[in-house]
Coordinates of C-alpha atoms and ligand atoms in Angstrom, one line a residue:
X183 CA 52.4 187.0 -3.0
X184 CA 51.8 187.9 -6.4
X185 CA 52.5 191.1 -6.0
X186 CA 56.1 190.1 -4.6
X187 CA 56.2 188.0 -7.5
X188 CA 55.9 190.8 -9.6
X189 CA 58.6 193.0 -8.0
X190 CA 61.3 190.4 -8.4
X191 CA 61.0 189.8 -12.1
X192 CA 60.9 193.5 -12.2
X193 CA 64.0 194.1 -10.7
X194 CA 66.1 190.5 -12.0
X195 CA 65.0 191.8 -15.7
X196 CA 66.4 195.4 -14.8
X197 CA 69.8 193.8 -13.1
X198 CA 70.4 191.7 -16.1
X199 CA 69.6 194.5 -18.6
X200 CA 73.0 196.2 -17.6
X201 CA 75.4 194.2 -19.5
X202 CA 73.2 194.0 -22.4
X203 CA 72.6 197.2 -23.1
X204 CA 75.6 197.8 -24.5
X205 CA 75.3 201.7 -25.7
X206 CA 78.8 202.4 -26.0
X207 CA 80.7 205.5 -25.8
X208 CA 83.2 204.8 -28.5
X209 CA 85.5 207.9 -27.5
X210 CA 85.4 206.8 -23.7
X211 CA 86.0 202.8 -25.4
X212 CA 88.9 203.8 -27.0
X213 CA 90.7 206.2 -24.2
X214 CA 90.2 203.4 -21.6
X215 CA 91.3 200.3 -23.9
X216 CA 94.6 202.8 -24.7
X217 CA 95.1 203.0 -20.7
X218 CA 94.6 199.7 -19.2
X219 CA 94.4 197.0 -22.5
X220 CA 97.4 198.2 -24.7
X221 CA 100.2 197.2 -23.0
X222 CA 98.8 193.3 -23.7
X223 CA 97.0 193.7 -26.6
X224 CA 98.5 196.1 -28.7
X225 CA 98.2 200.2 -29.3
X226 CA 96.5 199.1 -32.7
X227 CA 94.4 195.8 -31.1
X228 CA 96.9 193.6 -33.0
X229 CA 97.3 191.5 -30.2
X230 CA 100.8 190.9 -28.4
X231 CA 100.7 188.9 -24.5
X232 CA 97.0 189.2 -25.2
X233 CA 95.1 188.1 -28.2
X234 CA 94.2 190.1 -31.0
X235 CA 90.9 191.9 -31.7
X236 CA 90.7 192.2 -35.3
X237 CA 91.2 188.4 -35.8
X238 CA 87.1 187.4 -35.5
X239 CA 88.5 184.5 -33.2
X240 CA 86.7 185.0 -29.4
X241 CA 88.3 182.3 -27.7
X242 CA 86.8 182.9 -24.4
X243 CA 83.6 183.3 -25.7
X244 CA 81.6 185.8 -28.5
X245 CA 78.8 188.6 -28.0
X246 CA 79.1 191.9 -26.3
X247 CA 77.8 190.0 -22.5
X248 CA 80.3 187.1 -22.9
X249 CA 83.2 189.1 -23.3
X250 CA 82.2 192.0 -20.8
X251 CA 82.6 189.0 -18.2
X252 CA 85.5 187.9 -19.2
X253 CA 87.2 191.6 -19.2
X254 CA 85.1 191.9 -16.0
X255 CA 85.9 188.3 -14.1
X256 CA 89.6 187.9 -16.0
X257 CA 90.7 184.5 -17.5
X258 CA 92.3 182.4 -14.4
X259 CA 95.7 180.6 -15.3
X260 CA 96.5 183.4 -18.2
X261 CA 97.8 187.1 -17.5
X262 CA 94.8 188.2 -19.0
X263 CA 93.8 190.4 -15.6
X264 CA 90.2 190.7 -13.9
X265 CA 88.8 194.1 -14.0
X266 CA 85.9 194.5 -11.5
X267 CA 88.2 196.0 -9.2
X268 CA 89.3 198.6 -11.7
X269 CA 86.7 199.7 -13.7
X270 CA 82.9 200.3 -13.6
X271 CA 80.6 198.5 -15.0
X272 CA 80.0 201.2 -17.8
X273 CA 83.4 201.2 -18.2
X274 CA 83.9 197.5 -19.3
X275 CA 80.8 197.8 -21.4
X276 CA 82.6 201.3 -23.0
X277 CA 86.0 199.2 -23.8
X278 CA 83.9 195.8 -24.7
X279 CA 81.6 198.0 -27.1
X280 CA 84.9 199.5 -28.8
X281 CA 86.7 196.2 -29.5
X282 CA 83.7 194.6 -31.0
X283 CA 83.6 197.6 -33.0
X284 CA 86.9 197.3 -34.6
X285 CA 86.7 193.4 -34.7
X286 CA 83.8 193.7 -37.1
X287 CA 85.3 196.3 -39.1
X288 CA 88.6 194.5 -39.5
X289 CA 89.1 192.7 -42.7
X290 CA 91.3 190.3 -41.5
X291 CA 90.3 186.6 -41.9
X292 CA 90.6 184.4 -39.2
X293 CA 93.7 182.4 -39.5
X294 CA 93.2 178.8 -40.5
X295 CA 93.1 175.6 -38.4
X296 CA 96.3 174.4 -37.7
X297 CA 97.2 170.9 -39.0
X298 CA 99.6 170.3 -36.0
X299 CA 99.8 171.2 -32.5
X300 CA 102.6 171.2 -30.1
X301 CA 101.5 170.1 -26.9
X302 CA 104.1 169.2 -23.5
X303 CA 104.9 165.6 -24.5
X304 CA 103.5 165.4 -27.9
X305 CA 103.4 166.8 -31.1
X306 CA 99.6 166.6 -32.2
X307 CA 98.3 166.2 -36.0
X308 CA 95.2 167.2 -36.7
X309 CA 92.5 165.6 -39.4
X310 CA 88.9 166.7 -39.9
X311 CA 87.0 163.6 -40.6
X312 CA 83.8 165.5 -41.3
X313 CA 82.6 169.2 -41.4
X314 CA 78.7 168.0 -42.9
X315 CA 76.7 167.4 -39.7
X316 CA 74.6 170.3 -38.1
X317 CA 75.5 170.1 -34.7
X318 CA 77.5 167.0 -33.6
X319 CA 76.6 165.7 -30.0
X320 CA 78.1 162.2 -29.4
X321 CA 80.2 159.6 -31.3
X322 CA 80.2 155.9 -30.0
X323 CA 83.0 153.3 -31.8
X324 CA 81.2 149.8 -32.8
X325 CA 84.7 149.2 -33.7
X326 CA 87.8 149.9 -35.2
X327 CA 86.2 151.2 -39.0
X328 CA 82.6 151.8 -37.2
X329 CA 80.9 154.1 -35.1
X330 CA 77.4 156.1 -34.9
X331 CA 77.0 159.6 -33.9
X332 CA 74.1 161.7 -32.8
X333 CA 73.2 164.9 -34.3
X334 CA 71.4 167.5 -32.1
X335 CA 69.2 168.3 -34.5
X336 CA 67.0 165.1 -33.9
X337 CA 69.8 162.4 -36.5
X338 CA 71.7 159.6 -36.0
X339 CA 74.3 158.8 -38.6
X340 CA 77.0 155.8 -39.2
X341 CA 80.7 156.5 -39.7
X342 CA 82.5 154.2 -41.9
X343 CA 86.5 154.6 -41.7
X344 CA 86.2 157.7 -40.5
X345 CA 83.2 159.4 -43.1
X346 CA 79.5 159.8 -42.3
X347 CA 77.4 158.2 -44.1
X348 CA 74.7 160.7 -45.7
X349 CA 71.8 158.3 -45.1
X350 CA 70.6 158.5 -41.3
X351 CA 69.0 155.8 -39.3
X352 CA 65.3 155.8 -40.2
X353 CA 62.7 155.7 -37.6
X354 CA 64.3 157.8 -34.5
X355 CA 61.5 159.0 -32.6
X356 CA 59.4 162.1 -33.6
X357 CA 59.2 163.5 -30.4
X358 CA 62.3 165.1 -30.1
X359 CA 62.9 168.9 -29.5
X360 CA 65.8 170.5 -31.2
X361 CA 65.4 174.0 -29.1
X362 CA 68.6 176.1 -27.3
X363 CA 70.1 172.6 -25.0
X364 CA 67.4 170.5 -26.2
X365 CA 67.7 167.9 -28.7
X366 CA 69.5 164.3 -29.4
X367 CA 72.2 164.1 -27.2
X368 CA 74.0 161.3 -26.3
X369 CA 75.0 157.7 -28.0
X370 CA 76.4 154.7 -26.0
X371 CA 77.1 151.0 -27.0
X372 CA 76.0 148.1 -24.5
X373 CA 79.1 146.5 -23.1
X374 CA 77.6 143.1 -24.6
X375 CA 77.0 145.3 -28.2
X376 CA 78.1 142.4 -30.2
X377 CA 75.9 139.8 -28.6
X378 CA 73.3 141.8 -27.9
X379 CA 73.2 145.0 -30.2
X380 CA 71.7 147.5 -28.0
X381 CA 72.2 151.4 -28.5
X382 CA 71.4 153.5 -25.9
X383 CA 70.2 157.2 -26.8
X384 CA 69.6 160.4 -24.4
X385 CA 67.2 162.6 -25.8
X386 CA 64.8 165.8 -24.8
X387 CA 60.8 164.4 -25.3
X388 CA 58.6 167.1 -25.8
X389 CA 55.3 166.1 -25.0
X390 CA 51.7 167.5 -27.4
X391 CA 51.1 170.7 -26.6
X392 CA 48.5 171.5 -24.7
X393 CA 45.7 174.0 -25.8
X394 CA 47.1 176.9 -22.9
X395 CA 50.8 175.9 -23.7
X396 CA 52.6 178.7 -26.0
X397 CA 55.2 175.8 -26.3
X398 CA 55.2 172.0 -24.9
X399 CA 56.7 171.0 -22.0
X400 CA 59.9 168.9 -22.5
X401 CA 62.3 166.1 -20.6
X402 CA 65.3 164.3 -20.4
X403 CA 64.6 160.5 -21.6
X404 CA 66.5 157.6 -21.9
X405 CA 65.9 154.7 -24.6
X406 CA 67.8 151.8 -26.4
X407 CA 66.9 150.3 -29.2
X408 CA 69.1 148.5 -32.5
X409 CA 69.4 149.4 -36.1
X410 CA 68.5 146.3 -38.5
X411 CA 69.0 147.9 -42.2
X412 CA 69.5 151.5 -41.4
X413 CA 65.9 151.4 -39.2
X414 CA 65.9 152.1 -35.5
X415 CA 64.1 148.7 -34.0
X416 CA 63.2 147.3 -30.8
X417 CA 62.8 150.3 -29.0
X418 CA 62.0 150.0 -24.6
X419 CA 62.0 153.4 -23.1
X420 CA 64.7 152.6 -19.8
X421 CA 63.5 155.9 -18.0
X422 CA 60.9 158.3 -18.6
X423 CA 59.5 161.3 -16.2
X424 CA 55.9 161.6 -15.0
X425 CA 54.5 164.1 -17.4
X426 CA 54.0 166.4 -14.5
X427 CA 57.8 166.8 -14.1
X428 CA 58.1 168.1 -18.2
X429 CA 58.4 171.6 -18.4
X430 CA 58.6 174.6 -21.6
X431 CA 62.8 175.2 -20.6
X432 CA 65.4 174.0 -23.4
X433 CA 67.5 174.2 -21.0
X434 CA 69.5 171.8 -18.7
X435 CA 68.9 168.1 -19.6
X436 CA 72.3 166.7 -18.4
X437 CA 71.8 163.5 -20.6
X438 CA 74.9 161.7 -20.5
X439 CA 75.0 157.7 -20.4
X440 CA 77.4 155.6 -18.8
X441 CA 77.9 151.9 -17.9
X442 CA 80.4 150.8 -15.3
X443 CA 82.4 147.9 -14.8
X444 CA 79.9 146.2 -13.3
X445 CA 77.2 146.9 -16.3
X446 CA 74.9 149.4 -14.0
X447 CA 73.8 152.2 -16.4
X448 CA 74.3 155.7 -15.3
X449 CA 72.6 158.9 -16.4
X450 CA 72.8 162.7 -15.9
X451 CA 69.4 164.9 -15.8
X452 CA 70.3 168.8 -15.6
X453 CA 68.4 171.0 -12.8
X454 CA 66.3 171.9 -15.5
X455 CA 66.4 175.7 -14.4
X456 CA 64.5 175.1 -11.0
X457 CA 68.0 175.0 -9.0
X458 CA 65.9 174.4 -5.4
X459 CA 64.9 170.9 -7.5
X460 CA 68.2 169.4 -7.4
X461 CA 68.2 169.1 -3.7
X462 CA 64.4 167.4 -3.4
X463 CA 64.5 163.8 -4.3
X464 CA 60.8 163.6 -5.1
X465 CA 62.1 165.3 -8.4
X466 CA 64.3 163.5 -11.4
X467 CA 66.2 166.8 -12.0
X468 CA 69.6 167.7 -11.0
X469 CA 70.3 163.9 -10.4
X470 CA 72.6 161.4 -11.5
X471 CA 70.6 158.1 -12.1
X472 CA 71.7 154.6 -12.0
X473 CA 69.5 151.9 -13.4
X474 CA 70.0 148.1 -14.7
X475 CA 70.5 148.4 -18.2
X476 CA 66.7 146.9 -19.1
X477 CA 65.6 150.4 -16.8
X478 CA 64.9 148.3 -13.8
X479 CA 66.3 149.8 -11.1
X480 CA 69.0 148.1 -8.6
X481 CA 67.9 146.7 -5.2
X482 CA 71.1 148.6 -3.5
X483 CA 69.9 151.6 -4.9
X484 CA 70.8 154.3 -2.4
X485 CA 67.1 156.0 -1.9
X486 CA 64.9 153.0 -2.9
X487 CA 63.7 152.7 1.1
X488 CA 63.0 156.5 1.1
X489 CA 59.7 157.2 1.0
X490 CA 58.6 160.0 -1.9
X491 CA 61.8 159.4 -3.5
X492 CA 62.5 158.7 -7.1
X493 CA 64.4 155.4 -6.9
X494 CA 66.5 156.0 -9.7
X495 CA 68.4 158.6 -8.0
X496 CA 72.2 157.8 -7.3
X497 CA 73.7 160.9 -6.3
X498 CA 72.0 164.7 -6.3
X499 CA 72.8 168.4 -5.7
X500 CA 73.4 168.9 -9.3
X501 CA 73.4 172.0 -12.0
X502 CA 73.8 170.5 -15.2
X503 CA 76.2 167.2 -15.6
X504 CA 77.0 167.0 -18.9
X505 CA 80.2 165.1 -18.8
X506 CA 80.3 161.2 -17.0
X507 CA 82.9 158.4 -17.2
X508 CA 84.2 155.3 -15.7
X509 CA 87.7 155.9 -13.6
X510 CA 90.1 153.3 -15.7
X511 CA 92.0 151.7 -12.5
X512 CA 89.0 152.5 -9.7
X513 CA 86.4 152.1 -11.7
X514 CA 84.0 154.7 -9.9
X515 CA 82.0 156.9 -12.3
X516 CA 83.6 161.0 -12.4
X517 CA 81.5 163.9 -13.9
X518 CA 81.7 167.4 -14.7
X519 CA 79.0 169.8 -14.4
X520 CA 78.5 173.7 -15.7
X521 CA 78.5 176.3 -13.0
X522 CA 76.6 179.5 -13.3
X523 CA 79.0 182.0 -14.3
X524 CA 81.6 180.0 -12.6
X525 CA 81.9 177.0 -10.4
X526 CA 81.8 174.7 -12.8
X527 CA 82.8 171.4 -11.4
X528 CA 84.7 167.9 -11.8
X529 CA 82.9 165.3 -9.3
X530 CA 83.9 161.9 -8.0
X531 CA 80.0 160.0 -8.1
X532 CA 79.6 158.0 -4.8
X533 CA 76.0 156.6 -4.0
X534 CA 73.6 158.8 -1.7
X535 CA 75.7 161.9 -1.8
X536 CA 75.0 165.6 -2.0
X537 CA 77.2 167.5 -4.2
X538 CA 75.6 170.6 -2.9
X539 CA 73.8 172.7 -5.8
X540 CA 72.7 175.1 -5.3
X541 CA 73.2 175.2 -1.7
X542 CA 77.0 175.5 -1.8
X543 CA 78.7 176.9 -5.3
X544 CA 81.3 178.7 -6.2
X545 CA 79.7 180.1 -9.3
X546 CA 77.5 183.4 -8.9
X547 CA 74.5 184.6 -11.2
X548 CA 74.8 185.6 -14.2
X549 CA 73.4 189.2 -12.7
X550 CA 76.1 189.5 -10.8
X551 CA 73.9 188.6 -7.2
X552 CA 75.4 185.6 -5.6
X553 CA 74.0 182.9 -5.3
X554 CA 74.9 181.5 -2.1
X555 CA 76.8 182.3 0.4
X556 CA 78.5 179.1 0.9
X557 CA 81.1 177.2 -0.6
X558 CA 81.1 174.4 1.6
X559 CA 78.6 172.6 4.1
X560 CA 78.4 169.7 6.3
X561 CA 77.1 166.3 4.8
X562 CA 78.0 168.2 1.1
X563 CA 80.9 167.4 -1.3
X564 CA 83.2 169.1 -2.3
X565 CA 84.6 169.2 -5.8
X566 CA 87.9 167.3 -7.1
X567 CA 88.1 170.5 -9.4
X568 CA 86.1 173.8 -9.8
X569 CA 87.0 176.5 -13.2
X570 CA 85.8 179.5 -12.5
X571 CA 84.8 181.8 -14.1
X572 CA 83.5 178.9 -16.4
X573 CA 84.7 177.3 -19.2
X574 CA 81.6 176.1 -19.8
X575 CA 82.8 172.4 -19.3
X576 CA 81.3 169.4 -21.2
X577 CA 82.1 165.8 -21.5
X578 CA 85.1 163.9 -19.7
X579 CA 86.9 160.7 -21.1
X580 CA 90.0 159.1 -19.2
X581 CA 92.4 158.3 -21.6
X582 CA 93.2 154.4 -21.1
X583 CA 94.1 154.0 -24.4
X584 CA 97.8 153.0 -25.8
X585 CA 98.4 155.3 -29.1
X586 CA 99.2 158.6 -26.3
X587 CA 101.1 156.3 -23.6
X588 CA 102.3 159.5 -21.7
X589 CA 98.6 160.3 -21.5
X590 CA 97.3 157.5 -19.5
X591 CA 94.7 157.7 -17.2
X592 CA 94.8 161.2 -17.6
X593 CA 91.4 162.5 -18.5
X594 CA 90.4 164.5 -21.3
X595 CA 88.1 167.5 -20.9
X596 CA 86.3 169.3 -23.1
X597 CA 84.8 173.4 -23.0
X598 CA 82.4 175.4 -25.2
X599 CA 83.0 178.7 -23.9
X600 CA 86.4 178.5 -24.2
X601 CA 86.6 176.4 -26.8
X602 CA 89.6 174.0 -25.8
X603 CA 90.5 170.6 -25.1
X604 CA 92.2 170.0 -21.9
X605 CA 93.9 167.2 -20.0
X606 CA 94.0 166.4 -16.3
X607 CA 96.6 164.6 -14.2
X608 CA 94.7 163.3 -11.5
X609 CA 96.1 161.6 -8.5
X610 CA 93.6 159.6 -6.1
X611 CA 91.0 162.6 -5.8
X612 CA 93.2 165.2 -7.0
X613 CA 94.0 167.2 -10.2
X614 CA 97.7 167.7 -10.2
X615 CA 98.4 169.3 -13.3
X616 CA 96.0 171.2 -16.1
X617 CA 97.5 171.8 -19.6
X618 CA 95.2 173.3 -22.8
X619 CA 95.8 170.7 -25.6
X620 CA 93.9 172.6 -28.4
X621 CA 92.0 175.7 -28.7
X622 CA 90.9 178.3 -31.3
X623 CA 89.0 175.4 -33.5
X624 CA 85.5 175.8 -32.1
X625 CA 83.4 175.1 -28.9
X626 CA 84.3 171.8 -27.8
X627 CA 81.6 169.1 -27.2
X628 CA 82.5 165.9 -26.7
X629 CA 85.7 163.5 -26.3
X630 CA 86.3 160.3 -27.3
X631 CA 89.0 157.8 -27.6
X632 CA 88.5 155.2 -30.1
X633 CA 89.3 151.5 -30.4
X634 CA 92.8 152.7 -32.4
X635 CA 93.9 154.6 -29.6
X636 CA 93.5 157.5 -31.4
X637 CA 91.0 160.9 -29.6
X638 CA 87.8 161.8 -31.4
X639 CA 86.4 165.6 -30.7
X640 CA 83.0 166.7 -31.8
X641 CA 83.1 170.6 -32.1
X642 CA 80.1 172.8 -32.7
X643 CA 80.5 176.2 -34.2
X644 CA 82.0 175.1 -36.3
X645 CA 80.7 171.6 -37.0
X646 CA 83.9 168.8 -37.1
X647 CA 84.8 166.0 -36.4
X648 CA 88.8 165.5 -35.5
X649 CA 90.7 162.8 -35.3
X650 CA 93.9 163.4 -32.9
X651 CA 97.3 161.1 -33.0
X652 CA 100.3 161.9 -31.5
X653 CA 103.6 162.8 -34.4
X654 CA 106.5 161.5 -32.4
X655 CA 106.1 159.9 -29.0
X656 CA 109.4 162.0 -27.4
X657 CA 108.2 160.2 -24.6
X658 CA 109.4 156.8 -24.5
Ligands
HEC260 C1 98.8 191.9 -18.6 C2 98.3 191.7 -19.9 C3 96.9 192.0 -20.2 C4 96.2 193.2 -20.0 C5 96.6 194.4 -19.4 C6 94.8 192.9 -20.6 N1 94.8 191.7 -21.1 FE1 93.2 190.9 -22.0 N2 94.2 189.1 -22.3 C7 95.5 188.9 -21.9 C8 95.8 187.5 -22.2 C9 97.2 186.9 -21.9 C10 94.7 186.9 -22.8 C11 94.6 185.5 -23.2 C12 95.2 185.3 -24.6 C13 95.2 183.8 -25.0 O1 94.3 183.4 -25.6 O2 96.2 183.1 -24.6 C14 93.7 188.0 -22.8 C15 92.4 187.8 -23.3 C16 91.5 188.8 -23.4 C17 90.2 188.6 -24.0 C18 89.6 187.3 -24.6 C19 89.8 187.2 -26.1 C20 89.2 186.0 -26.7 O3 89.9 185.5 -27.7 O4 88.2 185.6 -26.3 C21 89.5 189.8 -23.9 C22 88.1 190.1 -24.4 C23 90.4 190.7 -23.3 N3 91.6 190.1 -23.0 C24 90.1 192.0 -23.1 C25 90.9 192.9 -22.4 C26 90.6 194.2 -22.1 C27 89.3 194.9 -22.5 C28 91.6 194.8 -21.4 C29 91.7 196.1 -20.8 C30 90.7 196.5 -19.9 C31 92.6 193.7 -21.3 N4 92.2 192.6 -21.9 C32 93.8 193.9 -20.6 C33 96.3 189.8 -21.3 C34 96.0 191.1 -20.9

């Protein structure tokens, strides 16, 4: 058993060691980007149908593995082409090595952000609100001049009309890990917040490391507490793991928050790296939860009868969900999820269902090896939309407000790989129409729209925070 043990960590460490290794041949690099990449991107890598390659802007995603799969797997939707088909392996590495190359020795600067955008209905200005956090997570609106947003990094910070304040709430737990995924993620209002003043916080909890532990075991947990005086009071922990279900990955915590119409409380926890997990419901991970906003958990609660079941669960068969909102006119709760290298999905959440991870996917492993064979199953669901190869997708808002009237109901999607801001047309369970609002700024990690109508993004590399109006509504 061990010995098997051994032999597969041998050989998944050799498979992913391939794209890494990236030893180029810069004379082979060259002659091969001259034959198949020119055409597109230029005999000098100025860029032309394709981007440029002395710009330092990676829109797709930076680092000699990212872009060897996307000049491997091809950017869907664009004429930027797949190349498995056409090339070897060492062949893509050869050409990826040789573009990085001149990209670092170009002195070009990369252009700057664009204070307007044209987009299919409207013309988009562009502010930046704030460019001083670390690593902005999650902005919720108090109300039309306030709003709080978490910082990964372990902060919470007020806005006032639109500029953070520089002192943080005092008295956040000390327990959080700020590690790779892991840190404070997500910020959400009670739908009662001005009777009641709740905030509800996502976070990772690491636990005390243990004597044997090179590093502590950690967790997705959800709490709410208020701020009186720029301290964090009242705290009630609404759902915590059993320790036994922490473990040392930064990786995968879901940790979105939602409420619905009907006040239930819903939350994402990601598979936490053990994908079999999602699929056993004596486990918290690769779930979406659904609890009473005090952490009691609902008496219709689809797996509260089952025995060995964690009665939180709501729905299961997930990767990672990182995005969750309430439908405007049906009310249901959507997510999105990150795929491996691919398949990453937009779900409609219905109680007791199995959206299939990792039995049914369309993604495949980041080695290459597939994951499974199937992309659909009886008694699984199916996605209402899957991007593959991923975009790296991360939180979802409809857009119900009235500033972008030609935008209603659509909903607003956000990616970090690609590093754009999308918007769906959905009709009953379908997407209808996909358009790229804004790209080139930074990896995109949340979506917001505000009490003025107007759409917040938090963007991380680099850290902003925009504020989006439409110029002219050429709509109406
Ligand atoms: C038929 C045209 C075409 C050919 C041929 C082509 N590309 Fe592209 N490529 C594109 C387009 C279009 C894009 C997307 C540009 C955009 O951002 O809108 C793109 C994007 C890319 C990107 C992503 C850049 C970023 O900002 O992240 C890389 C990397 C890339 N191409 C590499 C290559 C390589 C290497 C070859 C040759 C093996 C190649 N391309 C051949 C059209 C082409």
């Amino acid at each position: 058993m061990n010995f098997l043990a051994g032999i597969n960590v041998a050989l998944f460490a050799f498979v992913i060691a391939i794209p890494t290794m990236v030893q180029a041949d810069a004379g082979e690099g060259r002659e091969i980007y001259q034959k198949h990449c020119a055409e597109c991107h230029g005999a000098e890598l100025q860029g032309g149908l394709g981007s440029s390659f002395l710009d330092h802007v990676w829109n797709y995603g930076e680092g000699p593995r990212t872009i060897w799969m996307t000049v491997k797997y091809g950017i869907p939707n664009l004429e930027m082409p797949a190349w498995k088909d056409v090339l070897s392996d060492g062949e893509i590495k050869s050409v990826v090595g040789f573009i990085v190359a001149q990209d670092k020795n170009s002195a070009l600067v990369p252009p700057p952000m664009p204070e307007q955008v044209k987009t299919e209905i409207y013309g988009l200005a562009l502010e930046v609100l704030d460019d001083s956090l670390d690593e902005p997570w999650s902005i919720a609106f108090i109300n039309k001049t306030q709003a709080l947003v978490t910082d990964k990094t372990g902060k919470l910070y007020q806005m006032l009309n639109g500029k953070i304040q520089k002192d943080f709430i005092r008295g956040l737990p000390q327990d959080i890990t700020n590690i790779n995924q892991a840190g404070l993620l997500d910020v959400v209002l009670d739908p009662d917040y001005a009777d009641n003043g709740w905030i509800y916080l996502s976070y990772s909890q690491e636990l005390a490391k243990a004597k044997d532990e090179k590093r502590a075991r950690a967790m997705t947990r959800i709490i709410r507490g208020r701020i009186k005086d720029g301290n964090w009071i009242d705290q009630q922990i609404l759902f915590e793991a059993p320790e036994e279900f922490y473990s040392t990955t930064r990786h995968h915590f879901g940790s979105r928050i939602v409420f619905d119409e009907q006040g239930y409380l819903y939350f994402s926890v990601g598979d936490r790296g053990a994908k079999e997990q999602a699929q056993d419901m004596s486990r918290p991970n690769g779930k979406i939860h659904r609890i009473h906003k005090d952490g009691s958990i609902p008496k219709d609660n689809p797996f509260l009868n089952q025995r060995g079941a964690i009665p939180s669960i709501f729905s299961f068969g997930h990767r990672n969900p990182q995005g969750l909102a309430t439908h405007p006119v049906t009310k249901e709760v959507w997510s999105t999820e990150h795929g491996p290298m691919g398949g990453d999905e937009l779900n409609h959440i219905r109680s007791a269902k199995n959206f299939g991870w990792p039995e049914i996917t369309y993604g495949i492993n980041y080695d290459g090896n597939i994951i499974s064979a199937f992309t659909e199953k009886d008694g699984m669901e199916q996605p209402v939309h899957h991007w593959t190869p991923s975009i790296a997708v991360c939180d979802i808002n409809f857009y119900a407000g009235d500033l972008f009237s030609g935008w209603k109901n659509n909903l607003l999607v956000t990616s970090l790989k690609y590093r754009d801001l999308r918007r769906l047309v959905i009709e009953g369970d379908k997407v209808v129409h996909e358009e790229v609002l804004l790209r080139g700024i930074g990896r995109m990690r949340s979506v917001t729209v505000g009490p003025d109508g107007a759409i917040y993004v938090l963007v991380n590399e680099p850290s902003l925070i925009l504020r989006l109006t439409p110029i002219v509504d050429n709509k109406d």
